[in-house]
XYZ file of C-alpha atoms in Angstrom:
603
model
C 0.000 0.000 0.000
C 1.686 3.157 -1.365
C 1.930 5.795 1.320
C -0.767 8.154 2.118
C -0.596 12.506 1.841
C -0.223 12.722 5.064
C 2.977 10.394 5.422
C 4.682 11.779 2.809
C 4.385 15.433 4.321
C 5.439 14.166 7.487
C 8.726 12.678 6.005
C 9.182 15.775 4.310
C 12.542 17.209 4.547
C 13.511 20.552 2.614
C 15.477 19.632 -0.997
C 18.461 21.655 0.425
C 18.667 20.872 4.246
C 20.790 17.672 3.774
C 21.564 18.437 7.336
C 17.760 17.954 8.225
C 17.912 14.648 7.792
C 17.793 11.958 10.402
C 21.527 10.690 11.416
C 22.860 7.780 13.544
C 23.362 7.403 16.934
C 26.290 9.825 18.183
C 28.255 8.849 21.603
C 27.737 12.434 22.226
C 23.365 12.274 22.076
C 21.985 13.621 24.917
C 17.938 12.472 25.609
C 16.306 15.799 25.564
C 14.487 15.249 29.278
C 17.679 14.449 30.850
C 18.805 17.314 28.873
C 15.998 19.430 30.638
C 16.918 18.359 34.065
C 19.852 19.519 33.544
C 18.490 23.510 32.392
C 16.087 22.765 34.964
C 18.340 22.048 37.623
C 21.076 25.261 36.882
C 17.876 27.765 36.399
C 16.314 26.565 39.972
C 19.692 27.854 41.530
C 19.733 30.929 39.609
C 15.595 31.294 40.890
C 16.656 30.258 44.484
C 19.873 32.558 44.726
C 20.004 34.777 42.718
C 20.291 38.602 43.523
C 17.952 41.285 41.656
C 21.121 43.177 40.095
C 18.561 45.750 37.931
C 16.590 47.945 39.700
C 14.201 48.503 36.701
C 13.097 44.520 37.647
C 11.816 45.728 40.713
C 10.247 48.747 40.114
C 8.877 48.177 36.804
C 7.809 44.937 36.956
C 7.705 43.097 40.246
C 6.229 46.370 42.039
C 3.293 46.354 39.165
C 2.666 42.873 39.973
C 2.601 43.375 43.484
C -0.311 45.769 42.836
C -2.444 44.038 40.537
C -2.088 41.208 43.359
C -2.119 42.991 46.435
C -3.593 46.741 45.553
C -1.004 48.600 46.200
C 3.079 49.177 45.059
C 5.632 51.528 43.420
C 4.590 53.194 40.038
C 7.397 54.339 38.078
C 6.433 57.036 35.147
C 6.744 54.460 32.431
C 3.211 53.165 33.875
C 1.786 56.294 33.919
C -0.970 56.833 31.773
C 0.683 59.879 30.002
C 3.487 57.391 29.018
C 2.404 53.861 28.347
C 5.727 52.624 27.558
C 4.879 49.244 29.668
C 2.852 46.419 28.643
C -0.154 45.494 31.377
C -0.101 42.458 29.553
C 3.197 40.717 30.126
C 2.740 42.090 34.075
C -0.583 40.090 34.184
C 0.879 36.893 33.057
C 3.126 37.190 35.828
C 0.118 38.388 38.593
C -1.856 35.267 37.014
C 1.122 32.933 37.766
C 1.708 34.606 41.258
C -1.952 34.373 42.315
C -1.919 30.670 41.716
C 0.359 30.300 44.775
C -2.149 31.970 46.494
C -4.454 29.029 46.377
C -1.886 26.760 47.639
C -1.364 26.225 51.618
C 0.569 28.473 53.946
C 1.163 31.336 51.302
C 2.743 34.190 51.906
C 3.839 37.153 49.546
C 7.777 35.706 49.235
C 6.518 32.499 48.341
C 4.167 34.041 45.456
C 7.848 35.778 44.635
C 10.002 32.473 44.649
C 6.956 31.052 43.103
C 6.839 33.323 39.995
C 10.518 32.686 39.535
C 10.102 29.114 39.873
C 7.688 29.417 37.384
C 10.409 31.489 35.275
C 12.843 29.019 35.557
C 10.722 25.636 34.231
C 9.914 27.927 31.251
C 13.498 28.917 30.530
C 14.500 25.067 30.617
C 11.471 24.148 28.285
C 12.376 26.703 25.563
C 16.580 25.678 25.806
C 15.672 22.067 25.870
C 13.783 22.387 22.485
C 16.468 24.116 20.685
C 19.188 22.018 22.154
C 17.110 19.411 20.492
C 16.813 20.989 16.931
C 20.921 21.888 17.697
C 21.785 18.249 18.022
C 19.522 16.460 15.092
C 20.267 19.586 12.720
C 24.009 20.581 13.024
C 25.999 17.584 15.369
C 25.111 15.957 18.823
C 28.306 17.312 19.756
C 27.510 20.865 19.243
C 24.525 20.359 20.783
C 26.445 18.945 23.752
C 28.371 22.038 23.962
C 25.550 24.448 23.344
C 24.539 22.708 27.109
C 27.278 22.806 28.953
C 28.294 26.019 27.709
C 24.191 27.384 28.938
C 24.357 25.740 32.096
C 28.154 26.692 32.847
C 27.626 30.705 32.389
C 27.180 33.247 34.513
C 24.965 35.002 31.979
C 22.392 31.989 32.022
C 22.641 32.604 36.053
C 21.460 36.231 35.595
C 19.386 36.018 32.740
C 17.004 32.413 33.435
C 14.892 33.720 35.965
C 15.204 37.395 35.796
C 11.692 39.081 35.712
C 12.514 41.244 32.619
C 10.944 41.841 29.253
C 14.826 40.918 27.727
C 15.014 37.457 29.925
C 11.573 36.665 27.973
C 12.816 37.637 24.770
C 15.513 35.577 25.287
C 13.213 32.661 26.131
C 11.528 33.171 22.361
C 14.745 33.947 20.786
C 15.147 30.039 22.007
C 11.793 29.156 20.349
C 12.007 31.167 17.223
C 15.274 30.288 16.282
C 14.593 26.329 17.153
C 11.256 27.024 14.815
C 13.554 28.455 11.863
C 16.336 26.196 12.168
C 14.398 23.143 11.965
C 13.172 21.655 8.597
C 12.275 18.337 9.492
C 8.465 17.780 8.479
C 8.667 20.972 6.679
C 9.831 24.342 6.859
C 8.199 26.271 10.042
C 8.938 30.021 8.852
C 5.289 30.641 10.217
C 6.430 29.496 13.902
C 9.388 31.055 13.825
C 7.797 34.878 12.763
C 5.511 34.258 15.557
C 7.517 33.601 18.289
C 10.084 36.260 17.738
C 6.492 38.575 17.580
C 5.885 37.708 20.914
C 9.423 38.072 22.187
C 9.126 41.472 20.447
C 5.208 42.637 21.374
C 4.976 41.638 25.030
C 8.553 41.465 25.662
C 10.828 44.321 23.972
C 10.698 45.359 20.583
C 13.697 45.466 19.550
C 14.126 41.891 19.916
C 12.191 40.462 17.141
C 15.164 41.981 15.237
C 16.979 38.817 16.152
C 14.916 36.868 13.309
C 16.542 38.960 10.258
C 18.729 36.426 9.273
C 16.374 34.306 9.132
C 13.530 36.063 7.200
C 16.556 36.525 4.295
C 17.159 33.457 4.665
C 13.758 32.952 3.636
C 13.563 35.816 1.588
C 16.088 34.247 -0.484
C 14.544 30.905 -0.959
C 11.458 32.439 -1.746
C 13.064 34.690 -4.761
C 14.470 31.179 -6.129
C 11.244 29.671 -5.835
C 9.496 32.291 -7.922
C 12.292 31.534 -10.779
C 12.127 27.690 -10.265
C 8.857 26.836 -8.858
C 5.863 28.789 -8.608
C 4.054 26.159 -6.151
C 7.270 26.517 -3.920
C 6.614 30.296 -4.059
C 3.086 30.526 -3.420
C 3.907 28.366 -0.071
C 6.361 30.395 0.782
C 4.257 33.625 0.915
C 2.031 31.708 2.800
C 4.127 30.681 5.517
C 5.489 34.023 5.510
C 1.922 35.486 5.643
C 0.539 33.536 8.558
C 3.371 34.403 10.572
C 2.852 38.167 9.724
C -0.664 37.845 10.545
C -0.247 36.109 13.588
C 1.900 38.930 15.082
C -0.795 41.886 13.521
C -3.289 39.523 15.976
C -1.188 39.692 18.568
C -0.500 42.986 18.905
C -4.294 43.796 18.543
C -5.177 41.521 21.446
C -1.790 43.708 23.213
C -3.819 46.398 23.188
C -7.170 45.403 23.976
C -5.776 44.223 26.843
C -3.612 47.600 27.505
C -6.564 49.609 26.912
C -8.111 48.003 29.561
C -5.622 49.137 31.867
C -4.827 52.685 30.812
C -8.489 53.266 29.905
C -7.934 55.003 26.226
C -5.847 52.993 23.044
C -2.088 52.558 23.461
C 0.233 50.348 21.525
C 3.019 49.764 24.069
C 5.614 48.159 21.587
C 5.226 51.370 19.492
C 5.123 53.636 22.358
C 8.953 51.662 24.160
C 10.281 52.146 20.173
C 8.879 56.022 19.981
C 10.933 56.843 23.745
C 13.309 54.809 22.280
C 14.264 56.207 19.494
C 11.841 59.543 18.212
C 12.403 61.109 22.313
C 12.917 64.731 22.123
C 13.681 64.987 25.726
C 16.696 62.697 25.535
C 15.022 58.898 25.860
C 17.653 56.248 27.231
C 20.998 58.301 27.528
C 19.713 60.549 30.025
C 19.742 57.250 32.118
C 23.721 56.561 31.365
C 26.203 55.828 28.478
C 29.178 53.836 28.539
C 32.152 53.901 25.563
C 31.836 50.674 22.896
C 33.808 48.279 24.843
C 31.095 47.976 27.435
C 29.579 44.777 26.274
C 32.735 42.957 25.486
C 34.131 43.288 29.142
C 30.782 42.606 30.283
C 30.498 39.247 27.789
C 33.453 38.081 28.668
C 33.335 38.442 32.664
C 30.134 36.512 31.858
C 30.821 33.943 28.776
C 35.104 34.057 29.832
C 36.387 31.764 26.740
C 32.808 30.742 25.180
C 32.654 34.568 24.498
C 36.015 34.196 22.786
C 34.900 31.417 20.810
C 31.522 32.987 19.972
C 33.448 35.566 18.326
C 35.734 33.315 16.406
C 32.846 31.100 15.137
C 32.352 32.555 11.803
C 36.022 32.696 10.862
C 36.401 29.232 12.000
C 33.895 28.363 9.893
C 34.716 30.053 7.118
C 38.491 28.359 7.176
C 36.869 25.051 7.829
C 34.895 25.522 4.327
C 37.900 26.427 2.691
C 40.601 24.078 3.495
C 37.755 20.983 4.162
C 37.677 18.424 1.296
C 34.695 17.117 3.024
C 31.355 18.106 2.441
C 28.672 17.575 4.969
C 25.291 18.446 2.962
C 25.917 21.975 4.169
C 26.415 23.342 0.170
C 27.675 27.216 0.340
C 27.260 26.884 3.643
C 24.850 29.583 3.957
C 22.707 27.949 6.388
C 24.955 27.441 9.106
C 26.031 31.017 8.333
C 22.372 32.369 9.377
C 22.583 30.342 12.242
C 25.556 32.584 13.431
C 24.772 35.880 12.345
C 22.172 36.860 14.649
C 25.197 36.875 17.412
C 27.266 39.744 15.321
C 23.910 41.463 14.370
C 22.811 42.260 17.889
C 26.232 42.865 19.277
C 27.249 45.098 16.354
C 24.014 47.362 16.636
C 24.307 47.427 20.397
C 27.934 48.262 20.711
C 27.253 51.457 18.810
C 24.412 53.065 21.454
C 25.302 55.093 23.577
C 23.147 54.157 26.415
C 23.960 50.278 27.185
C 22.861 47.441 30.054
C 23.649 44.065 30.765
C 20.131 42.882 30.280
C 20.330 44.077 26.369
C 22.198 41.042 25.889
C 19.650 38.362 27.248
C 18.280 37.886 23.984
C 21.376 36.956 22.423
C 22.747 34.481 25.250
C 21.484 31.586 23.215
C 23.161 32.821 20.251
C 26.266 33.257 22.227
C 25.863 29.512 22.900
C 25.171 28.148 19.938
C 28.168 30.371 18.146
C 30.621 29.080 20.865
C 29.779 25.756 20.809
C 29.803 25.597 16.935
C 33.633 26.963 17.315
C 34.660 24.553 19.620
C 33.170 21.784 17.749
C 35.433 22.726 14.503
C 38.752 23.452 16.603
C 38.020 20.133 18.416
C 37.522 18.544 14.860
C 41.084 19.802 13.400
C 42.837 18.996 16.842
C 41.334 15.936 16.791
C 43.157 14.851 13.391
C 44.923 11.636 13.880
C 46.904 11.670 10.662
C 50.403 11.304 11.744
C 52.051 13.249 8.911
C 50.350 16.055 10.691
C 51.336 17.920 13.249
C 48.368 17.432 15.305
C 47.820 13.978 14.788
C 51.397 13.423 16.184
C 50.158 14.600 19.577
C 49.473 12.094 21.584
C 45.522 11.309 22.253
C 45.700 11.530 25.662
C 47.583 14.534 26.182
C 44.900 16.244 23.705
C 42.385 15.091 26.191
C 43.601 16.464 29.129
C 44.196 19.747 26.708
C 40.414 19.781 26.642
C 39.276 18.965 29.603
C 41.566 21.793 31.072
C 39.892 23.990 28.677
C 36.425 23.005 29.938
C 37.469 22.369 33.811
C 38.901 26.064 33.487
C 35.713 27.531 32.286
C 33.212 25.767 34.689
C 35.890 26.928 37.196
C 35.841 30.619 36.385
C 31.857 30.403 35.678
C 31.396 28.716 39.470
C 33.469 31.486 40.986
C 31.702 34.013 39.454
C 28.538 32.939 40.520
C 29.579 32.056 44.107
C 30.533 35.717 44.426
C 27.547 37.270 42.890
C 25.808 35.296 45.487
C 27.950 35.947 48.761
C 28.322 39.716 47.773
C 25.121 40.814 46.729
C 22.580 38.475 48.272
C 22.410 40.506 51.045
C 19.473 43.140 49.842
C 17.512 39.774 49.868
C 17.881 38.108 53.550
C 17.484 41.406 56.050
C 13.499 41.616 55.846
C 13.210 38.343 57.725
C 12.648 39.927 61.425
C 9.696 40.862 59.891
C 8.160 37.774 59.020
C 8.975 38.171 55.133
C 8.101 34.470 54.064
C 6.480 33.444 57.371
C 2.528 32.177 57.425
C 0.752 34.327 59.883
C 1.550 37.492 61.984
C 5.042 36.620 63.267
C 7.836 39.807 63.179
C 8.483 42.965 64.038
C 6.371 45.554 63.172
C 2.954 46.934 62.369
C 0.338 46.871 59.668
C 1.388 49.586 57.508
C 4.823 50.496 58.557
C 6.580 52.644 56.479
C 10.180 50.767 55.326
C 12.156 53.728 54.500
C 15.252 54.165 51.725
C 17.754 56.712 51.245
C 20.953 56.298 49.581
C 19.793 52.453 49.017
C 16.332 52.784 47.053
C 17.900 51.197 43.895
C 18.311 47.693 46.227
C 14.761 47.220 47.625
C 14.240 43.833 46.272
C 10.078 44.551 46.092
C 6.739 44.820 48.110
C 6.701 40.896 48.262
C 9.767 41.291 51.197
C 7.482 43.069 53.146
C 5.011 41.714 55.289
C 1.449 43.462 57.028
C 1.104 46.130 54.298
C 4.382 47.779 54.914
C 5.181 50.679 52.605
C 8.317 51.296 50.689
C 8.907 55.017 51.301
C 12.126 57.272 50.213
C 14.208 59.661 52.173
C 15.970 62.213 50.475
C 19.675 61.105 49.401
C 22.188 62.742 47.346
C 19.898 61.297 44.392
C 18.965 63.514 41.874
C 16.660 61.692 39.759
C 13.386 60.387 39.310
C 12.088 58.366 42.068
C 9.195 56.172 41.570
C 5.819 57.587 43.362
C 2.582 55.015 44.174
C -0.069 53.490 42.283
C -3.304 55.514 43.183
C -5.420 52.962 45.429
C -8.310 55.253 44.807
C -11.681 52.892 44.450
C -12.778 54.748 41.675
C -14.923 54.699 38.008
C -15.676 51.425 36.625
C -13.114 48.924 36.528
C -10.436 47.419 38.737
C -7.042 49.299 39.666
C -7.828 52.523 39.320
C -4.336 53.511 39.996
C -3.536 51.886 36.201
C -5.370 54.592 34.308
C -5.793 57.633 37.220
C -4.090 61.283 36.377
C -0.269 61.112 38.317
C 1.612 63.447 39.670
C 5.355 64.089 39.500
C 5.836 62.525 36.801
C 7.979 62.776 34.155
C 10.105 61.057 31.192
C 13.281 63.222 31.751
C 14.335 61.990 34.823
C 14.322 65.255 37.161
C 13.304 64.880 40.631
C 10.241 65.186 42.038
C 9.978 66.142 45.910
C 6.833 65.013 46.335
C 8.632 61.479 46.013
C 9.840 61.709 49.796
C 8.542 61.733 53.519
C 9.954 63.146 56.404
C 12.371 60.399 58.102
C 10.218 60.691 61.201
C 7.531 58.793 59.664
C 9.531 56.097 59.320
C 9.513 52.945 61.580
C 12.173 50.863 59.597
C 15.156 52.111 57.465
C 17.595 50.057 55.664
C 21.418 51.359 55.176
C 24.593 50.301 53.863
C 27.681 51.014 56.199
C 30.973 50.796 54.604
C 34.188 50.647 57.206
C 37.073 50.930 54.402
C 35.519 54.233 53.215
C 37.244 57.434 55.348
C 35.662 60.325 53.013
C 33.381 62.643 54.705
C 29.473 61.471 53.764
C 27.244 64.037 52.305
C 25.369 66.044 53.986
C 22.133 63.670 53.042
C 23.380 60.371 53.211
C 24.738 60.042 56.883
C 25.558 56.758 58.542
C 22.374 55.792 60.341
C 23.880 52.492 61.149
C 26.171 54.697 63.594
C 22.959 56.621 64.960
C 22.444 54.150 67.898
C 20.439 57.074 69.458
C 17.923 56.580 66.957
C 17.928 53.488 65.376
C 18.222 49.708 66.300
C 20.194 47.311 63.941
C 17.413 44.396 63.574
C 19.541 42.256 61.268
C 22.831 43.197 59.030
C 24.141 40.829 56.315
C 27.619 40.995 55.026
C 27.316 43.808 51.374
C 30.321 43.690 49.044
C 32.043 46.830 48.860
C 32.764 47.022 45.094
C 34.338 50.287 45.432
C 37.703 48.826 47.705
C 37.879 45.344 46.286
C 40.365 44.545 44.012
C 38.902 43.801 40.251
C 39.695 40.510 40.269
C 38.091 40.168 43.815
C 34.730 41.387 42.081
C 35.018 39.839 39.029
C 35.661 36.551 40.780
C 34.786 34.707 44.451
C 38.196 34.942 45.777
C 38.056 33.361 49.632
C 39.106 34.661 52.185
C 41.883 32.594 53.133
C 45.007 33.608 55.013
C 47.588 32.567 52.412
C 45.557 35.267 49.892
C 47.738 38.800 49.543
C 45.349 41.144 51.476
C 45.522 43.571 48.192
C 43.553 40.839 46.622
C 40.603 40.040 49.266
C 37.077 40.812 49.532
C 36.542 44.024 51.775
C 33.341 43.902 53.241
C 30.178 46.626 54.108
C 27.282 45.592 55.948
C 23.647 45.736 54.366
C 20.741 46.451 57.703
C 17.478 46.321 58.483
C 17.050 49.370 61.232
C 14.225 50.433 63.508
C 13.654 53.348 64.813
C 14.087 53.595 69.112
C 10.725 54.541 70.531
């Protein structure tokens, strides 16, 4: 019995993607679930551990969420209705995931925290286990090997995995859109791949669904042959091309119905973040910071070390692999596997050049990162591997090139370790001084009253969120030698028709140039808790609005102090790296050490 329509277009493998086809068993195959216990076990350490290092996390995202949960939080002016330049939608999400704790037994507001990120982190592993699939049955097991150990090994997948930003999800459908595009088995799935970089791009940040160019030429390309060749091969690619495109136009409508909603009159956020963006008279993102060209290649490699190296080198590799090779792998021109690493030099490239840059830019390139290093040290490990003894190389002995690589490998997942150990022991701090409260305890056990303010001066840009504090406590700001915008409070006004009234409700203070408003602060008398940072290596005279209330024992009791990094007298390799602090260690290269508190105020 011949085969039926439907078998034949589920053996369907594009005419050109040799490389689609199914291969033989590799020594170096992986089973994609213990592949995602793997992700799944390196992301629940990041969502157990790690530090908030961005202030905008907490302040435009998990503060929003508190609110929608809880009524009440911090509103910074890119919620403002005036503004709209943050998507209700992707907050909700979160709020819906959050609330679901809620229903479980002895909940608290850390838990719905831990639980969000928990949440964060299973999603993370499900999107790199699917394109560590379509790595290993399109390109090599190997590779897809590497692109593993390589994710699971950085410091970059530490702070990007379960951060609660609009670039960690863009990342996560980077993983999905470029799995979607780079896999032809059954068919080409352009119409996947559009959409999930859309949605990356529309509820995430914008600017990421630029990461699918190379792809979309790719197709672009294909479909301009088709048209000369094949006019059935054209017509379906329009159509898969089409879908996508139509797919995202949906999406964004249904981004703003929902936004609408919120700030009670039409917005389209995605337009509105590339508008500020880009079209901002009043300065947009620079008047936050700029840092010289360099900025993301220190930061890459403190974060990547030698994968960063190797992601760099991957094209030229390539590219001298194709021209000395007398093998050919299916690969033709090679153009495929050159889409595959472009999307890496892309996004650094246009990066680089702005003025105004951030770590969490990058998270939507991480998995490129991976998949570019692990391609590179695939082909080096290839040539090195040559066993041809009128070679060079093949006249080194095979163990001695093992130990070679495993150095290699040992000496990243050393360097990655350290730098995750200290990220942890000198930041984590900001996170662990709100338990005298009862942060993460069921019931009415702590210090303090229902509604106590929690006050910040110098240290607003390290209050970790709302969820750390119990019994309706208030964040509230003291003036510091801060200059800037703080954020104010979502209006808990039960007014007009709707719920949270404090999304669409006139603010005040607010403004997209970052000048300060005073109506941001309250009187330090009205506050019952205050958290500091005292710093015993530094001798300069404080400003006049920043004084050492640690030292104030007339006025304030320490409730709990936790061990702070100070960044500013450590050696760089001390912050780079987790250096202990062992005897035999030069002093010039040791850890010196501030103290993060929780103080109350003497009655």
């Amino acid at each position: 019995m011949p085969p039926s329509d439907t078998q034949h277009r589920e053996q369907f493998v594009h005419p050109t993607a040799q490389h689609a086809k199914k291969k033989g068993p590799s020594p170096f195959m992986i089973e994609p679930i213990k592949a995602f216990y793997i992700f799944l076990i390196a992301n629940f350490i990041s969502a157990l551990y790690a530090p908030i290092q961005d202030c905008d996390e907490t302040f435009n995202y998990w503060e929003p969420t508190h609110y929608l949960s809880h009524g009440y939080g911090l509103q910074t002016w890119e919620y403002s209705p005036d503004y709209a330049i943050r998507s209700w939608f992707y907050v909700g999400l979160h709020a819906i995931v959050g609330n679901f704790r809620r229903l479980l037994p002895q909940s608290t507001k850390l838990a719905e925290f831990y639980f969000i990120r928990y949440a964060l982190a299973f999603i993370c592993s499900l999107c790199q286990v699917l394109l560590f699939r379509v790595v290993s049955f399109t390109l090599n097991p190997r590779i897809g090997l590497f692109f593993l150990m390589i994710t699971v090994m950085s410091p970059g997948n530490f702070h990007a995995s379960t951060a609660y930003l609009p670039s960690s999800f863009a990342m996560y459908t980077s993983l999905l859109g470029a799995a979607a595009f780079m896999n032809w088995r059954g068919g080409l799935k352009t119409s996947w791949g559009i959409w999930w970089f859309a949605v990356g791009g529309i509820l995430g940040w914008p600017f990421a669904s630029a990461l699918c160019a190379p792809f979309l030429l790719e197709e672009g390309i294909f479909t301009v042959l088709a048209m000369l060749q094949d006019r059935e091969r054209f017509y379906e690619s329009l159509l898969r091309i089409s879908r996508g495109v139509i797919a995202a136009l949906l999406l964004v409508v249904g981004d703003t119905a929902i936004n609408t909603f919120f700030y009670k009159k039409i917005e389209v956020v995605s337009w509105n973040i590339v508008k500020y963006n880009i079209f901002s008279s009043t300065g947009g993102p620079n008047l936050y910071g700029t840092e010289p060209w360099t900025f993301y290649f220190r930061n890459l490699a403190i974060n990547f070390n030698i994968w960063f190296v190797l992601a760099l080198l991957s094209l030229p590799l390539f590219l001298i692999q194709k021209a000395v090779s007398t093998k050919h792998y299916g690969f033709q021109s090679g153009i495929r596997t050159i889409v595959f690493l472009s999307p890496f030099y892309m996004w650094l490239g246009i990066f680089s050049i702005q003025p105004h840059k951030e770590e969490r830019f990058m998270y939507p390139m991480y998995p490129f990162i991976a998949l570019n290093a692990a391609l590179g040290f695939h082909i080096i490990l290839s040539a090195f591997g040559n066993s041809d003894p009128k070679t060079l190389v093949g006249k080194i002995p095979a163990r001695l090139k093992l130990l070679v690589v495993m150095g290699v490998v040992l000496l990243s997942f050393d360097l990655g370790l350290a730098r995750v150990i200290g990220i942890i022991t000198g930041y984590s701090a900001t996170m662990k001084i709100y338990q005298p409260l009862g942060a993460g305890v069921f019931g009415k056990q702590g210090l303090g009253g229902r509604g106590d303010h929690v006050c910040y001066g110098k240290e607003w840009y390290r209050f970790p969120s709302s969820y750390f504090l119990p019994l309706d406590m208030r964040a509230k700001f003291i003036r510091s030698e801060f200059r800037g915008l703080l954020p104010g409070e979502f209006s808990e006004a039960g007014t007009g028709f709707g719920f949270w009234s404090g999304t669409w409700l006139p603010t005040k203070g607010m403004n997209d140039r970052n000048e300060e408003d005073m109506g941001k602060y309250v009187d330090i008398r009205q506050c019952s808790f205050l958290v500091d940072t005292q710093y015993p290596e530094h001798h300069d005279p404080l400003p006049p609005n920043e004084p050492d209330y640690i030292a104030d024992e007339e006025n304030w009791d320490i409730v709990k102090c936790e061990p702070f990094l100070d960044a500013a007298s450590t050696h760089l390799l001390a912050r780079v790296l987790w250096v202990p602090d062992w005897s035999f260690v030069p002093e010039k290269f040791r850890r010196k050490w501030g103290r993060h508190c929780l103080l109350q105020r003497k009655i």
